[in-house]
Short mmCIF file of N, CA, C and O in Angstrom, two decimals:
data_model
loop_
_atom_site.label_atom_id
_atom_site.label_comp_id
_atom_site.label_asym_id
_atom_site.label_seq_id
_atom_site.Cartn_x
_atom_site.Cartn_y
_atom_site.Cartn_z
N MET M 102 -22.45 -22.52 -11.06
CA MET M 102 -21.10 -22.77 -10.64
C MET M 102 -20.65 -21.66 -9.70
O MET M 102 -19.66 -21.79 -9.11
N ASP M 103 -21.56 -20.70 -9.49
CA ASP M 103 -21.17 -19.57 -8.59
C ASP M 103 -21.79 -19.83 -7.16
O ASP M 103 -21.70 -18.96 -6.34
N THR M 104 -22.36 -21.01 -6.88
CA THR M 104 -22.99 -21.25 -5.59
C THR M 104 -22.00 -21.98 -4.64
O THR M 104 -21.09 -22.67 -5.08
N LYS M 105 -22.18 -21.79 -3.37
CA LYS M 105 -21.41 -22.48 -2.37
C LYS M 105 -21.63 -23.97 -2.49
O LYS M 105 -20.70 -24.75 -2.24
N PHE M 106 -22.81 -24.39 -2.81
CA PHE M 106 -23.18 -25.76 -2.97
C PHE M 106 -22.31 -26.45 -4.03
O PHE M 106 -21.71 -27.48 -3.80
N PHE M 107 -22.11 -25.76 -5.19
CA PHE M 107 -21.33 -26.38 -6.23
C PHE M 107 -19.86 -26.45 -5.71
O PHE M 107 -19.15 -27.37 -5.96
N LYS M 108 -19.40 -25.42 -5.13
CA LYS M 108 -17.94 -25.28 -4.67
C LYS M 108 -17.62 -26.33 -3.65
O LYS M 108 -16.60 -26.84 -3.66
N ILE M 109 -18.58 -26.58 -2.69
CA ILE M 109 -18.27 -27.62 -1.69
C ILE M 109 -18.20 -29.01 -2.27
O ILE M 109 -17.41 -29.82 -1.93
N LEU M 110 -19.10 -29.35 -3.22
CA LEU M 110 -19.08 -30.60 -3.94
C LEU M 110 -17.84 -30.78 -4.76
O LEU M 110 -17.19 -31.80 -4.78
N LEU M 111 -17.39 -29.66 -5.36
CA LEU M 111 -16.19 -29.70 -6.15
C LEU M 111 -14.97 -29.91 -5.29
O LEU M 111 -14.04 -30.75 -5.52
N TYR M 112 -14.96 -29.26 -4.13
CA TYR M 112 -13.92 -29.33 -3.14
C TYR M 112 -13.68 -30.79 -2.66
O TYR M 112 -12.58 -31.28 -2.63
N TYR M 113 -14.75 -31.46 -2.32
CA TYR M 113 -14.69 -32.85 -1.85
C TYR M 113 -14.51 -33.86 -2.93
O TYR M 113 -13.99 -34.95 -2.67
N GLY M 114 -14.79 -33.57 -4.18
CA GLY M 114 -14.46 -34.42 -5.29
C GLY M 114 -13.06 -34.35 -5.78
O GLY M 114 -12.60 -35.21 -6.43
N LYS M 115 -12.35 -33.27 -5.38
CA LYS M 115 -10.99 -33.06 -5.81
C LYS M 115 -10.03 -33.66 -4.83
O LYS M 115 -9.91 -33.30 -3.71
N GLY M 116 -9.18 -34.59 -5.31
CA GLY M 116 -8.18 -35.22 -4.54
C GLY M 116 -6.81 -34.63 -4.83
O GLY M 116 -5.90 -34.90 -4.03
N THR M 117 -6.62 -33.96 -5.96
CA THR M 117 -5.30 -33.37 -6.25
C THR M 117 -5.51 -32.01 -6.81
O THR M 117 -6.62 -31.46 -6.87
N MET M 118 -4.45 -31.42 -7.13
CA MET M 118 -4.50 -30.04 -7.77
C MET M 118 -4.97 -30.10 -9.24
O MET M 118 -5.37 -29.05 -9.74
N GLN M 119 -5.01 -31.22 -9.84
CA GLN M 119 -5.43 -31.36 -11.21
C GLN M 119 -6.96 -31.53 -11.35
O GLN M 119 -7.56 -32.24 -10.51
N VAL M 120 -7.54 -30.76 -12.25
CA VAL M 120 -8.96 -30.81 -12.41
C VAL M 120 -9.24 -31.69 -13.61
O VAL M 120 -8.98 -31.40 -14.68
N THR M 121 -9.82 -32.92 -13.28
CA THR M 121 -10.12 -33.89 -14.33
C THR M 121 -11.65 -34.13 -14.24
O THR M 121 -12.33 -33.65 -13.39
N LYS M 122 -12.09 -34.93 -15.14
CA LYS M 122 -13.49 -35.30 -15.23
C LYS M 122 -14.03 -35.88 -13.88
O LYS M 122 -15.11 -35.65 -13.46
N SER M 123 -13.18 -36.70 -13.21
CA SER M 123 -13.58 -37.35 -11.97
C SER M 123 -13.90 -36.37 -10.90
O SER M 123 -14.56 -36.70 -9.89
N VAL M 124 -13.32 -35.13 -10.92
CA VAL M 124 -13.53 -34.14 -9.99
C VAL M 124 -15.02 -33.83 -9.78
O VAL M 124 -15.47 -33.45 -8.75
N PHE M 125 -15.69 -33.88 -10.88
CA PHE M 125 -17.06 -33.44 -10.96
C PHE M 125 -18.08 -34.60 -10.63
O PHE M 125 -19.24 -34.43 -10.78
N ASN M 126 -17.64 -35.71 -10.11
CA ASN M 126 -18.46 -36.86 -9.90
C ASN M 126 -19.54 -36.58 -8.89
O ASN M 126 -20.68 -37.08 -8.95
N LEU M 127 -19.28 -35.69 -7.87
CA LEU M 127 -20.24 -35.40 -6.82
C LEU M 127 -21.22 -34.24 -7.24
O LEU M 127 -22.28 -34.12 -6.63
N VAL M 128 -20.98 -33.55 -8.28
CA VAL M 128 -21.78 -32.52 -8.80
C VAL M 128 -22.97 -33.08 -9.63
O VAL M 128 -22.72 -33.64 -10.71
N PRO M 129 -24.22 -32.89 -9.16
CA PRO M 129 -25.35 -33.41 -9.93
C PRO M 129 -25.60 -32.58 -11.17
O PRO M 129 -25.32 -31.35 -11.22
N LEU M 130 -26.23 -33.10 -12.16
CA LEU M 130 -26.68 -32.43 -13.29
C LEU M 130 -27.86 -31.59 -12.97
O LEU M 130 -28.72 -31.98 -12.20
N GLN M 131 -27.93 -30.37 -13.49
CA GLN M 131 -28.94 -29.43 -13.18
C GLN M 131 -29.67 -28.89 -14.52
O GLN M 131 -29.07 -28.96 -15.57
N ASP M 132 -30.86 -28.52 -14.43
CA ASP M 132 -31.59 -27.87 -15.55
C ASP M 132 -31.15 -26.39 -15.47
O ASP M 132 -31.56 -25.61 -14.53
N PHE M 133 -30.41 -25.99 -16.45
CA PHE M 133 -29.81 -24.64 -16.43
C PHE M 133 -30.74 -23.62 -17.19
O PHE M 133 -30.35 -22.55 -17.54
N SER M 134 -31.96 -23.98 -17.41
CA SER M 134 -32.96 -23.05 -18.04
C SER M 134 -33.45 -22.08 -17.04
O SER M 134 -34.11 -21.08 -17.42
N GLU M 135 -33.08 -22.22 -15.77
CA GLU M 135 -33.41 -21.32 -14.66
C GLU M 135 -32.18 -21.00 -13.84
O GLU M 135 -31.26 -21.88 -13.78
N PRO M 136 -32.09 -19.89 -13.24
CA PRO M 136 -30.99 -19.60 -12.39
C PRO M 136 -31.08 -20.34 -11.07
O PRO M 136 -32.14 -20.51 -10.54
N TRP M 137 -30.00 -20.80 -10.55
CA TRP M 137 -29.92 -21.52 -9.31
C TRP M 137 -29.26 -20.76 -8.27
O TRP M 137 -28.24 -20.15 -8.47
N THR M 138 -29.84 -20.76 -7.00
CA THR M 138 -29.20 -20.16 -5.90
C THR M 138 -28.87 -21.25 -4.90
O THR M 138 -29.39 -22.35 -4.98
N ASP M 139 -28.05 -20.85 -3.89
CA ASP M 139 -27.77 -21.86 -2.86
C ASP M 139 -29.12 -22.28 -2.11
O ASP M 139 -29.33 -23.42 -1.92
N GLU M 140 -29.96 -21.31 -1.80
CA GLU M 140 -31.21 -21.68 -1.12
C GLU M 140 -32.04 -22.62 -1.96
O GLU M 140 -32.57 -23.54 -1.39
N LYS M 141 -32.16 -22.46 -3.27
CA LYS M 141 -32.99 -23.38 -4.02
C LYS M 141 -32.29 -24.73 -4.11
O LYS M 141 -33.03 -25.76 -4.06
N LEU M 142 -30.96 -24.79 -4.21
CA LEU M 142 -30.28 -26.08 -4.27
C LEU M 142 -30.37 -26.80 -2.89
O LEU M 142 -30.57 -28.01 -2.87
N TYR M 143 -30.29 -26.11 -1.76
CA TYR M 143 -30.35 -26.64 -0.42
C TYR M 143 -31.75 -27.25 -0.30
O TYR M 143 -31.89 -28.43 0.18
N LYS M 144 -32.79 -26.61 -0.76
CA LYS M 144 -34.10 -27.13 -0.63
C LYS M 144 -34.31 -28.33 -1.57
O LYS M 144 -34.91 -29.31 -1.14
N LYS M 145 -33.86 -28.24 -2.82
CA LYS M 145 -33.94 -29.39 -3.75
C LYS M 145 -33.31 -30.64 -3.18
O LYS M 145 -33.90 -31.74 -3.31
N TYR M 146 -32.20 -30.50 -2.59
CA TYR M 146 -31.43 -31.72 -2.14
C TYR M 146 -31.71 -32.01 -0.67
O TYR M 146 -31.06 -32.90 -0.04
N GLY M 147 -32.57 -31.22 0.00
CA GLY M 147 -32.97 -31.54 1.38
C GLY M 147 -31.81 -31.33 2.45
O GLY M 147 -31.79 -32.24 3.32
N LEU M 148 -31.02 -30.41 2.30
CA LEU M 148 -29.99 -30.20 3.25
C LEU M 148 -30.46 -29.74 4.61
O LEU M 148 -31.44 -29.04 4.63
N THR M 149 -29.85 -30.25 5.62
CA THR M 149 -30.24 -29.82 7.02
C THR M 149 -29.59 -28.43 7.31
O THR M 149 -28.67 -28.04 6.70
N LYS M 150 -30.05 -27.88 8.48
CA LYS M 150 -29.49 -26.57 8.87
C LYS M 150 -28.02 -26.85 9.23
O LYS M 150 -27.23 -25.88 8.98
N GLU M 151 -27.72 -27.96 9.76
CA GLU M 151 -26.26 -28.29 10.18
C GLU M 151 -25.40 -28.34 8.87
O GLU M 151 -24.28 -27.91 8.88
N GLU M 152 -25.92 -29.03 7.85
CA GLU M 152 -25.16 -29.11 6.62
C GLU M 152 -24.95 -27.80 5.98
O GLU M 152 -23.85 -27.51 5.46
N ILE M 153 -25.93 -27.01 5.95
CA ILE M 153 -25.86 -25.62 5.41
C ILE M 153 -24.86 -24.79 6.17
O ILE M 153 -24.01 -24.07 5.62
N ALA M 154 -24.90 -24.90 7.53
CA ALA M 154 -23.88 -24.14 8.37
C ALA M 154 -22.46 -24.62 8.04
O ALA M 154 -21.58 -23.81 8.05
N PHE M 155 -22.32 -25.98 7.77
CA PHE M 155 -20.99 -26.44 7.55
C PHE M 155 -20.46 -25.82 6.29
O PHE M 155 -19.34 -25.40 6.16
N ILE M 156 -21.35 -25.89 5.18
CA ILE M 156 -20.96 -25.32 3.93
C ILE M 156 -20.63 -23.89 4.04
O ILE M 156 -19.59 -23.38 3.51
N ASP M 157 -21.48 -23.16 4.82
CA ASP M 157 -21.16 -21.68 5.02
C ASP M 157 -19.84 -21.46 5.71
O ASP M 157 -19.18 -20.47 5.44
N SER M 158 -19.48 -22.40 6.58
CA SER M 158 -18.22 -22.20 7.38
C SER M 158 -16.98 -22.59 6.49
O SER M 158 -15.90 -22.06 6.75
N MET M 159 -17.17 -23.36 5.50
CA MET M 159 -16.08 -23.90 4.64
C MET M 159 -15.81 -23.03 3.40
O MET M 159 -14.70 -22.92 3.02
N ILE M 160 -16.92 -22.39 2.86
CA ILE M 160 -16.76 -21.64 1.62
C ILE M 160 -16.91 -20.17 1.93
O ILE M 160 -17.92 -19.70 2.37
N ARG M 161 -15.95 -19.43 1.57
CA ARG M 161 -15.99 -17.99 1.70
C ARG M 161 -16.90 -17.32 0.61
O ARG M 161 -17.02 -17.83 -0.46
N PRO M 162 -17.62 -16.23 1.03
CA PRO M 162 -18.53 -15.57 0.09
C PRO M 162 -17.79 -14.96 -1.04
O PRO M 162 -16.60 -14.61 -0.91
N MET M 163 -18.37 -14.99 -2.24
CA MET M 163 -17.72 -14.36 -3.35
C MET M 163 -17.85 -12.89 -3.38
O MET M 163 -18.87 -12.36 -2.92
N GLU M 164 -16.83 -12.19 -3.77
CA GLU M 164 -16.86 -10.74 -3.71
C GLU M 164 -17.10 -10.15 -5.16
O GLU M 164 -16.75 -10.71 -6.06
#
């Protein structure tokens, strides 16, 4: 949940200020027995350089 990938999917799934079950419709289920990074998720889901650049432009880095 700390990845930009998760945050952009959550952002586009959210139509209102309320967080309901439907907000998570775009977020795929993951095997959480290993840590996930944006790079691993981008590779797993086959994101293009353009898609990655878009996510980077939309989501601010965590501090």
